[in-house]
Amino acid sequence: MLDKTDLYYFSPTGGTRKVAEILSQGLSEEVHSVDLGVRGEGVEAPESGTVVVAAPVFGGRIPAIAAERLRQLEGNGKKTVTVVVYGTRAYEDALLELNDIMREKGFQVVASAALIARHSIVPEVGKGRPDGQDREEILSFAKKVLERSQEGTDSPVDVPGDRPYKAGMNMPVTPLSLPSCVQCGKCASVCPVGAIRSENGAVVTDPEGCMLCMACVAACPEHARILPPPVQEQMDQKLGALRSVRRENVFFL
Ligand SMILES: Cc1cc2nc3c(=O)[nH]c(=O)nc-3n(C[C@H](O)[C@H](O)[C@H](O)COP(=O)(O)O)c2cc1C
């Protein structure tokens, strides 16, 4: 076990965080976590020699805001284990994109994984993931990463994906607030890009800024924040067939 790792995660609805914490706890006694979804000044520099980075897959890419915040880090040769977390459909160019960013910033990518969590738009897809089996697989991957590191046999990892990456997602739609909204402001406070504000007693969402990450929907204590019903129905239909699919985690080292 390592003494300490730094974990950088972007996790609007908690799935990425859950998976990344299992991995980080398998690698080290102590985990210093940095939430890339928190708006603020800069991103803290890593404190340890090994960094775990985890981002969800949005439309086969990593969310632009996660990429932007990761670009504020300087690797100076530190080892990193990269993870993308996806909702059973596909991860396409996301892991390649994440690895490219980390290498560009001077990190040495020693291992990577594409792991499964519940789909944050259609939660019946990947329901219950990560589960006990995922946990075992992730911990056994952590063990192999540690063994490689101790033997000094880590080598650059190769992951699937294409350059140029597929075009970023562009869905001109935002979640909406139902009349049961009590204007508590929770949605605005959790929005990673500050796209939600209160105006004349109503919640207003900026369609340019919103990336449909679902953080506000997941955080609303009144369950008053939803996707517009026709959009939800469309997504349910598009992804419905994946409800019965158990997609495997994939590990690269
Ligand atoms: C806007 C958006 C786009 C998504 N695109 C994909 C995708 O391309 N492939 C996929 O398998 N899952 C996709 N998902 C599902 C998420 O990758 C998955 O649920 C992930 O665990 C969410 O992370 P979080 O729980 O940390 O928010 C998407 C989810 C959202 C909200």
PDB file of C-alpha atoms and ligand atoms in Angstrom:
ATOM      1  CA  MET A   1       0.000   0.000   0.000  1.00  0.00           C
ATOM      2  CA  LEU A   2       1.099   3.567  -0.653  1.00  0.00           C
ATOM      3  CA  ASP A   3       0.986   6.033   2.231  1.00  0.00           C
ATOM      4  CA  LYS A   4      -1.068   8.587   0.371  1.00  0.00           C
ATOM      5  CA  THR A   5      -2.712   9.356  -2.973  1.00  0.00           C
ATOM      6  CA  ASP A   6      -4.403  12.472  -4.314  1.00  0.00           C
ATOM      7  CA  LEU A   7      -7.800  11.828  -5.871  1.00  0.00           C
ATOM      8  CA  TYR A   8      -9.206  14.372  -8.340  1.00  0.00           C
ATOM      9  CA  TYR A   9     -12.772  13.607  -9.348  1.00  0.00           C
ATOM     10  CA  PHE A  10     -15.655  15.217 -11.172  1.00  0.00           C
ATOM     11  CA  SER A  11     -18.876  13.547 -10.119  1.00  0.00           C
ATOM     12  CA  PRO A  12     -22.163  15.426 -10.528  1.00  0.00           C
ATOM     13  CA  THR A  13     -24.321  12.567  -9.211  1.00  0.00           C
ATOM     14  CA  GLY A  14     -21.833  10.602  -7.108  1.00  0.00           C
ATOM     15  CA  GLY A  15     -21.179   7.492  -9.244  1.00  0.00           C
ATOM     16  CA  THR A  16     -17.710   8.516 -10.392  1.00  0.00           C
ATOM     17  CA  ARG A  17     -16.753   9.445  -6.864  1.00  0.00           C
ATOM     18  CA  LYS A  18     -17.904   6.091  -5.473  1.00  0.00           C
ATOM     19  CA  VAL A  19     -15.892   4.104  -8.002  1.00  0.00           C
ATOM     20  CA  ALA A  20     -12.812   6.316  -7.697  1.00  0.00           C
ATOM     21  CA  GLU A  21     -12.833   6.071  -3.907  1.00  0.00           C
ATOM     22  CA  ILE A  22     -12.842   2.265  -4.045  1.00  0.00           C
ATOM     23  CA  LEU A  23      -9.786   2.404  -6.297  1.00  0.00           C
ATOM     24  CA  SER A  24      -7.950   5.049  -4.269  1.00  0.00           C
ATOM     25  CA  GLN A  25      -8.567   3.204  -0.995  1.00  0.00           C
ATOM     26  CA  GLY A  26      -7.163   0.071  -2.652  1.00  0.00           C
ATOM     27  CA  LEU A  27      -4.000   1.976  -3.499  1.00  0.00           C
ATOM     28  CA  SER A  28      -3.239   3.883  -0.312  1.00  0.00           C
ATOM     29  CA  GLU A  29      -3.858   4.266   3.397  1.00  0.00           C
ATOM     30  CA  GLU A  30      -4.762   7.934   3.085  1.00  0.00           C
ATOM     31  CA  VAL A  31      -6.664   9.632   0.275  1.00  0.00           C
ATOM     32  CA  HIS A  32      -6.628  13.388  -0.243  1.00  0.00           C
ATOM     33  CA  SER A  33      -9.726  14.164  -2.331  1.00  0.00           C
ATOM     34  CA  VAL A  34     -10.299  17.177  -4.553  1.00  0.00           C
ATOM     35  CA  ASP A  35     -13.781  17.707  -6.013  1.00  0.00           C
ATOM     36  CA  LEU A  36     -13.376  19.267  -9.455  1.00  0.00           C
ATOM     37  CA  GLY A  37     -17.070  20.134  -9.453  1.00  0.00           C
ATOM     38  CA  VAL A  38     -16.662  22.838  -6.827  1.00  0.00           C
ATOM     39  CA  ARG A  39     -16.545  26.319  -8.290  1.00  0.00           C
ATOM     40  CA  GLY A  40     -13.713  28.415  -6.944  1.00  0.00           C
ATOM     41  CA  GLU A  41     -10.244  29.643  -7.506  1.00  0.00           C
ATOM     42  CA  GLY A  42      -7.777  27.223  -9.022  1.00  0.00           C
ATOM     43  CA  VAL A  43      -7.299  23.552  -8.339  1.00  0.00           C
ATOM     44  CA  GLU A  44      -5.120  22.442  -5.407  1.00  0.00           C
ATOM     45  CA  ALA A  45      -1.780  20.923  -6.402  1.00  0.00           C
ATOM     46  CA  PRO A  46      -1.241  17.240  -5.527  1.00  0.00           C
ATOM     47  CA  GLU A  47       0.360  16.506  -2.154  1.00  0.00           C
ATOM     48  CA  SER A  48       1.584  12.976  -2.845  1.00  0.00           C
ATOM     49  CA  GLY A  49       3.560  11.187  -5.568  1.00  0.00           C
ATOM     50  CA  THR A  50       0.599   9.289  -7.021  1.00  0.00           C
ATOM     51  CA  VAL A  51      -2.547  10.820  -8.412  1.00  0.00           C
ATOM     52  CA  VAL A  52      -5.883   9.184  -9.263  1.00  0.00           C
ATOM     53  CA  VAL A  53      -8.034  11.116 -11.722  1.00  0.00           C
ATOM     54  CA  ALA A  54     -11.649  10.206 -12.413  1.00  0.00           C
ATOM     55  CA  ALA A  55     -14.232  11.719 -14.747  1.00  0.00           C
ATOM     56  CA  PRO A  56     -17.613  10.586 -16.032  1.00  0.00           C
ATOM     57  CA  VAL A  57     -18.296   9.990 -19.722  1.00  0.00           C
ATOM     58  CA  PHE A  58     -20.627  12.511 -21.337  1.00  0.00           C
ATOM     59  CA  GLY A  59     -21.381  11.729 -24.975  1.00  0.00           C
ATOM     60  CA  GLY A  60     -18.207   9.669 -25.348  1.00  0.00           C
ATOM     61  CA  ARG A  61     -15.980  12.496 -24.051  1.00  0.00           C
ATOM     62  CA  ILE A  62     -15.053  13.826 -20.639  1.00  0.00           C
ATOM     63  CA  PRO A  63     -17.014  16.913 -19.551  1.00  0.00           C
ATOM     64  CA  ALA A  64     -15.336  20.093 -20.828  1.00  0.00           C
ATOM     65  CA  ILE A  65     -15.311  21.662 -17.370  1.00  0.00           C
ATOM     66  CA  ALA A  66     -13.481  18.639 -15.906  1.00  0.00           C
ATOM     67  CA  ALA A  67     -10.894  18.895 -18.698  1.00  0.00           C
ATOM     68  CA  GLU A  68     -10.498  22.617 -18.079  1.00  0.00           C
ATOM     69  CA  ARG A  69      -9.936  22.137 -14.337  1.00  0.00           C
ATOM     70  CA  LEU A  70      -7.496  19.237 -14.835  1.00  0.00           C
ATOM     71  CA  ARG A  71      -5.447  21.437 -17.159  1.00  0.00           C
ATOM     72  CA  GLN A  72      -4.668  23.625 -14.151  1.00  0.00           C
ATOM     73  CA  LEU A  73      -2.527  20.827 -12.653  1.00  0.00           C
ATOM     74  CA  GLU A  74       1.208  20.333 -13.205  1.00  0.00           C
ATOM     75  CA  GLY A  75       2.386  16.711 -13.176  1.00  0.00           C
ATOM     76  CA  ASN A  76       6.168  17.110 -12.953  1.00  0.00           C
ATOM     77  CA  GLY A  77       6.501  13.400 -13.741  1.00  0.00           C
ATOM     78  CA  LYS A  78       4.112  12.162 -11.027  1.00  0.00           C
ATOM     79  CA  LYS A  79       2.429   8.822 -11.631  1.00  0.00           C
ATOM     80  CA  THR A  80      -1.269   8.873 -12.373  1.00  0.00           C
ATOM     81  CA  VAL A  81      -4.002   6.268 -12.635  1.00  0.00           C
ATOM     82  CA  THR A  82      -6.822   7.519 -14.854  1.00  0.00           C
ATOM     83  CA  VAL A  83     -10.437   6.413 -14.716  1.00  0.00           C
ATOM     84  CA  VAL A  84     -13.516   7.161 -16.765  1.00  0.00           C
ATOM     85  CA  VAL A  85     -16.871   6.095 -15.413  1.00  0.00           C
ATOM     86  CA  TYR A  86     -19.763   5.461 -17.744  1.00  0.00           C
ATOM     87  CA  GLY A  87     -23.358   4.362 -17.731  1.00  0.00           C
ATOM     88  CA  THR A  88     -23.176   1.092 -19.726  1.00  0.00           C
ATOM     89  CA  ARG A  89     -23.609   2.622 -23.209  1.00  0.00           C
ATOM     90  CA  ALA A  90     -20.001   3.338 -24.312  1.00  0.00           C
ATOM     91  CA  TYR A  91     -16.928   5.369 -23.333  1.00  0.00           C
ATOM     92  CA  GLU A  92     -15.653   6.006 -26.876  1.00  0.00           C
ATOM     93  CA  ASP A  93     -12.874   8.671 -26.809  1.00  0.00           C
ATOM     94  CA  ALA A  94     -13.188   9.666 -23.143  1.00  0.00           C
ATOM     95  CA  LEU A  95     -10.302   7.653 -21.697  1.00  0.00           C
ATOM     96  CA  LEU A  96      -7.946   8.626 -24.529  1.00  0.00           C
ATOM     97  CA  GLU A  97      -8.889  12.276 -24.021  1.00  0.00           C
ATOM     98  CA  LEU A  98      -8.265  12.051 -20.274  1.00  0.00           C
ATOM     99  CA  ASN A  99      -4.884  10.366 -20.800  1.00  0.00           C
ATOM    100  CA  ASP A 100      -3.877  12.933 -23.418  1.00  0.00           C
ATOM    101  CA  ILE A 101      -4.650  15.772 -20.999  1.00  0.00           C
ATOM    102  CA  MET A 102      -2.724  14.193 -18.143  1.00  0.00           C
ATOM    103  CA  ARG A 103       0.324  13.502 -20.346  1.00  0.00           C
ATOM    104  CA  GLU A 104       0.166  17.014 -21.773  1.00  0.00           C
ATOM    105  CA  LYS A 105       0.320  18.288 -18.181  1.00  0.00           C
ATOM    106  CA  GLY A 106       3.426  16.244 -17.417  1.00  0.00           C
ATOM    107  CA  PHE A 107       1.935  13.234 -15.629  1.00  0.00           C
ATOM    108  CA  GLN A 108       3.076   9.676 -16.279  1.00  0.00           C
ATOM    109  CA  VAL A 109      -0.065   7.583 -16.915  1.00  0.00           C
ATOM    110  CA  VAL A 110       0.764   4.149 -15.418  1.00  0.00           C
ATOM    111  CA  ALA A 111      -2.689   2.523 -15.502  1.00  0.00           C
ATOM    112  CA  SER A 112      -6.199   3.301 -16.705  1.00  0.00           C
ATOM    113  CA  ALA A 113      -9.697   1.921 -16.374  1.00  0.00           C
ATOM    114  CA  ALA A 114     -13.160   2.373 -17.854  1.00  0.00           C
ATOM    115  CA  LEU A 115     -15.575   1.494 -15.070  1.00  0.00           C
ATOM    116  CA  ILE A 116     -19.338   1.265 -14.747  1.00  0.00           C
ATOM    117  CA  ALA A 117     -21.768   3.193 -12.574  1.00  0.00           C
ATOM    118  CA  ARG A 118     -25.504   3.742 -12.772  1.00  0.00           C
ATOM    119  CA  HIS A 119     -26.587   5.891 -15.724  1.00  0.00           C
ATOM    120  CA  SER A 120     -27.332   9.300 -14.276  1.00  0.00           C
ATOM    121  CA  ILE A 121     -30.080  10.104 -16.814  1.00  0.00           C
ATOM    122  CA  VAL A 122     -31.692   6.647 -16.972  1.00  0.00           C
ATOM    123  CA  PRO A 123     -30.916   5.125 -13.541  1.00  0.00           C
ATOM    124  CA  GLU A 124     -32.460   1.738 -14.393  1.00  0.00           C
ATOM    125  CA  VAL A 125     -29.460   1.267 -16.698  1.00  0.00           C
ATOM    126  CA  GLY A 126     -26.537   0.005 -14.628  1.00  0.00           C
ATOM    127  CA  LYS A 127     -28.772  -0.030 -11.562  1.00  0.00           C
ATOM    128  CA  GLY A 128     -26.874  -0.906  -8.380  1.00  0.00           C
ATOM    129  CA  ARG A 129     -23.437  -0.409 -10.001  1.00  0.00           C
ATOM    130  CA  PRO A 130     -20.816  -0.289  -8.668  1.00  0.00           C
ATOM    131  CA  ASP A 131     -21.718  -3.478  -6.776  1.00  0.00           C
ATOM    132  CA  GLY A 132     -19.746  -6.096  -4.811  1.00  0.00           C
ATOM    133  CA  GLN A 133     -18.317  -7.675  -7.939  1.00  0.00           C
ATOM    134  CA  ASP A 134     -17.189  -4.286  -9.266  1.00  0.00           C
ATOM    135  CA  ARG A 135     -15.546  -3.592  -5.937  1.00  0.00           C
ATOM    136  CA  GLU A 136     -13.566  -6.846  -6.044  1.00  0.00           C
ATOM    137  CA  GLU A 137     -12.447  -6.210  -9.626  1.00  0.00           C
ATOM    138  CA  ILE A 138     -11.376  -2.640  -8.843  1.00  0.00           C
ATOM    139  CA  LEU A 139      -9.457  -3.730  -5.725  1.00  0.00           C
ATOM    140  CA  SER A 140      -7.688  -6.471  -7.622  1.00  0.00           C
ATOM    141  CA  PHE A 141      -6.710  -3.901 -10.289  1.00  0.00           C
ATOM    142  CA  ALA A 142      -5.355  -1.641  -7.502  1.00  0.00           C
ATOM    143  CA  LYS A 143      -3.252  -4.555  -6.246  1.00  0.00           C
ATOM    144  CA  LYS A 144      -1.768  -5.126  -9.703  1.00  0.00           C
ATOM    145  CA  VAL A 145      -1.003  -1.410 -10.065  1.00  0.00           C
ATOM    146  CA  LEU A 146       0.871  -1.510  -6.750  1.00  0.00           C
ATOM    147  CA  GLU A 147       2.787  -4.666  -7.716  1.00  0.00           C
ATOM    148  CA  ARG A 148       3.863  -3.125 -11.018  1.00  0.00           C
ATOM    149  CA  SER A 149       4.941   0.026  -9.248  1.00  0.00           C
ATOM    150  CA  GLN A 150       6.987  -1.888  -6.664  1.00  0.00           C
ATOM    151  CA  GLU A 151       8.666  -4.001  -9.367  1.00  0.00           C
ATOM    152  CA  GLY A 152       9.378  -0.800 -11.293  1.00  0.00           C
ATOM    153  CA  THR A 153       7.760  -2.333 -14.360  1.00  0.00           C
ATOM    154  CA  ASP A 154       5.120   0.298 -15.062  1.00  0.00           C
ATOM    155  CA  SER A 155       4.948   1.163 -18.721  1.00  0.00           C
ATOM    156  CA  PRO A 156       2.874   3.635 -20.730  1.00  0.00           C
ATOM    157  CA  VAL A 157      -0.685   2.397 -21.194  1.00  0.00           C
ATOM    158  CA  ASP A 158      -2.497   2.286 -24.485  1.00  0.00           C
ATOM    159  CA  VAL A 159      -6.249   2.859 -24.427  1.00  0.00           C
ATOM    160  CA  PRO A 160      -8.899   2.767 -27.154  1.00  0.00           C
ATOM    161  CA  GLY A 161     -10.260   5.916 -28.777  1.00  0.00           C
ATOM    162  CA  ASP A 162      -9.755   8.075 -31.849  1.00  0.00           C
ATOM    163  CA  ARG A 163      -8.163  11.442 -32.544  1.00  0.00           C
ATOM    164  CA  PRO A 164      -9.672  13.824 -33.382  1.00  0.00           C
ATOM    165  CA  TYR A 165     -12.149  12.940 -30.650  1.00  0.00           C
ATOM    166  CA  LYS A 166     -15.832  12.761 -31.454  1.00  0.00           C
ATOM    167  CA  ALA A 167     -17.622  16.124 -31.319  1.00  0.00           C
ATOM    168  CA  GLY A 168     -18.678  17.245 -27.846  1.00  0.00           C
ATOM    169  CA  MET A 169     -22.297  16.790 -26.790  1.00  0.00           C
ATOM    170  CA  ASN A 170     -24.598  19.614 -27.717  1.00  0.00           C
ATOM    171  CA  MET A 171     -28.099  19.195 -26.293  1.00  0.00           C
ATOM    172  CA  PRO A 172     -29.935  22.528 -26.210  1.00  0.00           C
ATOM    173  CA  VAL A 173     -31.991  21.556 -23.185  1.00  0.00           C
ATOM    174  CA  THR A 174     -31.788  22.088 -19.417  1.00  0.00           C
ATOM    175  CA  PRO A 175     -33.510  20.555 -16.396  1.00  0.00           C
ATOM    176  CA  LEU A 176     -36.575  22.465 -15.172  1.00  0.00           C
ATOM    177  CA  SER A 177     -38.017  23.226 -11.736  1.00  0.00           C
ATOM    178  CA  LEU A 178     -41.530  22.038 -10.872  1.00  0.00           C
ATOM    179  CA  PRO A 179     -44.041  24.206  -8.968  1.00  0.00           C
ATOM    180  CA  SER A 180     -43.130  22.216  -5.833  1.00  0.00           C
ATOM    181  CA  CYS A 181     -39.716  23.990  -5.857  1.00  0.00           C
ATOM    182  CA  VAL A 182     -39.271  25.848  -2.541  1.00  0.00           C
ATOM    183  CA  GLN A 183     -36.432  28.063  -3.842  1.00  0.00           C
ATOM    184  CA  CYS A 184     -33.926  26.663  -1.365  1.00  0.00           C
ATOM    185  CA  GLY A 185     -31.047  27.409  -3.737  1.00  0.00           C
ATOM    186  CA  LYS A 186     -29.480  23.940  -3.472  1.00  0.00           C
ATOM    187  CA  CYS A 187     -29.560  23.460  -7.270  1.00  0.00           C
ATOM    188  CA  ALA A 188     -27.685  26.714  -7.847  1.00  0.00           C
ATOM    189  CA  SER A 189     -25.097  25.884  -5.195  1.00  0.00           C
ATOM    190  CA  VAL A 190     -24.228  22.442  -6.621  1.00  0.00           C
ATOM    191  CA  CYS A 191     -24.139  23.484 -10.297  1.00  0.00           C
ATOM    192  CA  PRO A 192     -20.468  22.983 -11.329  1.00  0.00           C
ATOM    193  CA  VAL A 193     -20.645  25.789 -13.902  1.00  0.00           C
ATOM    194  CA  GLY A 194     -22.861  28.307 -12.100  1.00  0.00           C
ATOM    195  CA  ALA A 195     -25.603  28.072 -14.741  1.00  0.00           C
ATOM    196  CA  ILE A 196     -28.524  28.349 -12.279  1.00  0.00           C
ATOM    197  CA  ARG A 197     -29.800  31.527 -10.628  1.00  0.00           C
ATOM    198  CA  SER A 198     -32.903  32.810  -8.943  1.00  0.00           C
ATOM    199  CA  GLU A 199     -34.757  35.604 -10.760  1.00  0.00           C
ATOM    200  CA  ASN A 200     -38.026  37.216  -9.607  1.00  0.00           C
ATOM    201  CA  GLY A 201     -38.850  34.204  -7.452  1.00  0.00           C
ATOM    202  CA  ALA A 202     -38.148  31.675 -10.204  1.00  0.00           C
ATOM    203  CA  VAL A 203     -35.216  29.352 -10.884  1.00  0.00           C
ATOM    204  CA  VAL A 204     -33.578  30.273 -14.195  1.00  0.00           C
ATOM    205  CA  THR A 205     -31.095  28.011 -15.995  1.00  0.00           C
ATOM    206  CA  ASP A 206     -28.673  29.281 -18.628  1.00  0.00           C
ATOM    207  CA  PRO A 207     -28.947  26.884 -21.605  1.00  0.00           C
ATOM    208  CA  GLU A 208     -25.506  27.911 -22.879  1.00  0.00           C
ATOM    209  CA  GLY A 209     -23.767  26.992 -19.641  1.00  0.00           C
ATOM    210  CA  CYS A 210     -25.791  23.912 -18.632  1.00  0.00           C
ATOM    211  CA  MET A 211     -24.141  20.633 -19.661  1.00  0.00           C
ATOM    212  CA  LEU A 212     -27.016  18.500 -18.389  1.00  0.00           C
ATOM    213  CA  CYS A 213     -24.787  16.890 -15.776  1.00  0.00           C
ATOM    214  CA  MET A 214     -27.776  16.119 -13.516  1.00  0.00           C
ATOM    215  CA  ALA A 215     -26.112  17.468 -10.348  1.00  0.00           C
ATOM    216  CA  CYS A 216     -29.086  19.762  -9.660  1.00  0.00           C
ATOM    217  CA  VAL A 217     -31.617  16.975 -10.294  1.00  0.00           C
ATOM    218  CA  ALA A 218     -29.789  14.615  -7.922  1.00  0.00           C
ATOM    219  CA  ALA A 219     -29.363  17.271  -5.217  1.00  0.00           C
ATOM    220  CA  CYS A 220     -32.901  18.703  -5.089  1.00  0.00           C
ATOM    221  CA  PRO A 221     -34.322  17.830  -1.653  1.00  0.00           C
ATOM    222  CA  GLU A 222     -37.897  18.308  -2.924  1.00  0.00           C
ATOM    223  CA  HIS A 223     -37.416  16.170  -6.075  1.00  0.00           C
ATOM    224  CA  ALA A 224     -38.643  19.264  -7.882  1.00  0.00           C
ATOM    225  CA  ARG A 225     -35.873  19.370 -10.475  1.00  0.00           C
ATOM    226  CA  ILE A 226     -36.375  17.112 -13.506  1.00  0.00           C
ATOM    227  CA  LEU A 227     -35.481  16.753 -17.152  1.00  0.00           C
ATOM    228  CA  PRO A 228     -38.275  18.033 -19.399  1.00  0.00           C
ATOM    229  CA  PRO A 229     -40.589  14.962 -19.659  1.00  0.00           C
ATOM    230  CA  PRO A 230     -40.297  14.569 -23.481  1.00  0.00           C
ATOM    231  CA  VAL A 231     -36.481  14.549 -23.157  1.00  0.00           C
ATOM    232  CA  GLN A 232     -36.623  12.024 -20.316  1.00  0.00           C
ATOM    233  CA  GLU A 233     -38.942   9.807 -22.376  1.00  0.00           C
ATOM    234  CA  GLN A 234     -36.627  10.045 -25.363  1.00  0.00           C
ATOM    235  CA  MET A 235     -33.624   9.038 -23.234  1.00  0.00           C
ATOM    236  CA  ASP A 236     -35.577   6.206 -21.569  1.00  0.00           C
ATOM    237  CA  GLN A 237     -36.431   4.868 -25.005  1.00  0.00           C
ATOM    238  CA  LYS A 238     -32.963   5.325 -26.442  1.00  0.00           C
ATOM    239  CA  LEU A 239     -31.227   3.556 -23.563  1.00  0.00           C
ATOM    240  CA  GLY A 240     -34.027   1.213 -22.425  1.00  0.00           C
ATOM    241  CA  ALA A 241     -32.536  -1.854 -24.110  1.00  0.00           C
ATOM    242  CA  LEU A 242     -29.418  -1.493 -21.921  1.00  0.00           C
ATOM    243  CA  ARG A 243     -31.398  -2.156 -18.737  1.00  0.00           C
ATOM    244  CA  SER A 244     -30.672  -5.873 -18.996  1.00  0.00           C
ATOM    245  CA  VAL A 245     -27.014  -5.460 -20.022  1.00  0.00           C
ATOM    246  CA  ARG A 246     -24.208  -5.995 -17.526  1.00  0.00           C
ATOM    247  CA  ARG A 247     -21.281  -4.173 -19.106  1.00  0.00           C
ATOM    248  CA  GLU A 248     -17.863  -5.258 -17.833  1.00  0.00           C
ATOM    249  CA  ASN A 249     -15.249  -2.966 -16.338  1.00  0.00           C
ATOM    250  CA  VAL A 250     -12.118  -2.702 -18.496  1.00  0.00           C
ATOM    251  CA  PHE A 251      -8.625  -2.294 -17.092  1.00  0.00           C
ATOM    252  CA  PHE A 252      -5.426  -1.214 -18.829  1.00  0.00           C
ATOM    253  CA  LEU A 253      -1.935  -1.565 -17.383  1.00  0.00           C
TER     254      LEU A 253
HETATM  255  C1  LIG B   1     -25.013  14.423 -20.169  1.00  0.00           C
HETATM  256  C2  LIG B   1     -24.668  12.986 -19.959  1.00  0.00           C
HETATM  257  C3  LIG B   1     -24.091  12.260 -20.983  1.00  0.00           C
HETATM  258  C4  LIG B   1     -23.767  10.914 -20.780  1.00  0.00           C
HETATM  259  N1  LIG B   1     -23.158  10.221 -21.792  1.00  0.00           N
HETATM  260  C5  LIG B   1     -22.844   8.919 -21.615  1.00  0.00           C
HETATM  261  C6  LIG B   1     -22.205   8.175 -22.651  1.00  0.00           C
HETATM  262  O1  LIG B   1     -21.827   8.698 -23.698  1.00  0.00           O
HETATM  263  N2  LIG B   1     -21.985   6.846 -22.450  1.00  0.00           N
HETATM  264  C7  LIG B   1     -22.376   6.221 -21.300  1.00  0.00           C
HETATM  265  O2  LIG B   1     -22.206   5.007 -21.208  1.00  0.00           O
HETATM  266  N3  LIG B   1     -22.904   6.909 -20.259  1.00  0.00           N
HETATM  267  C8  LIG B   1     -23.162   8.235 -20.396  1.00  0.00           C
HETATM  268  N4  LIG B   1     -23.709   8.958 -19.357  1.00  0.00           N
HETATM  269  C9  LIG B   1     -23.855   8.313 -18.049  1.00  0.00           C
HETATM  270  C10 LIG B   1     -22.720   8.705 -17.107  1.00  0.00           C
HETATM  271  O3  LIG B   1     -21.469   8.559 -17.747  1.00  0.00           O
HETATM  272  C11 LIG B   1     -22.714   7.839 -15.850  1.00  0.00           C
HETATM  273  O4  LIG B   1     -23.990   7.763 -15.290  1.00  0.00           O
HETATM  274  C12 LIG B   1     -21.720   8.353 -14.815  1.00  0.00           C
HETATM  275  O5  LIG B   1     -21.640   7.411 -13.794  1.00  0.00           O
HETATM  276  C13 LIG B   1     -22.159   9.673 -14.211  1.00  0.00           C
HETATM  277  O6  LIG B   1     -21.224  10.058 -13.256  1.00  0.00           O
HETATM  278  P1  LIG B   1     -21.640  10.709 -11.856  1.00  0.00           P
HETATM  279  O7  LIG B   1     -22.549   9.701 -11.139  1.00  0.00           O
HETATM  280  O8  LIG B   1     -20.335  10.853 -11.169  1.00  0.00           O
HETATM  281  O9  LIG B   1     -22.356  11.958 -12.145  1.00  0.00           O
HETATM  282  C14 LIG B   1     -24.040  10.282 -19.538  1.00  0.00           C
HETATM  283  C15 LIG B   1     -24.642  11.032 -18.516  1.00  0.00           C
HETATM  284  C16 LIG B   1     -24.942  12.372 -18.709  1.00  0.00           C
HETATM  285  C17 LIG B   1     -25.561  13.156 -17.590  1.00  0.00           C
END
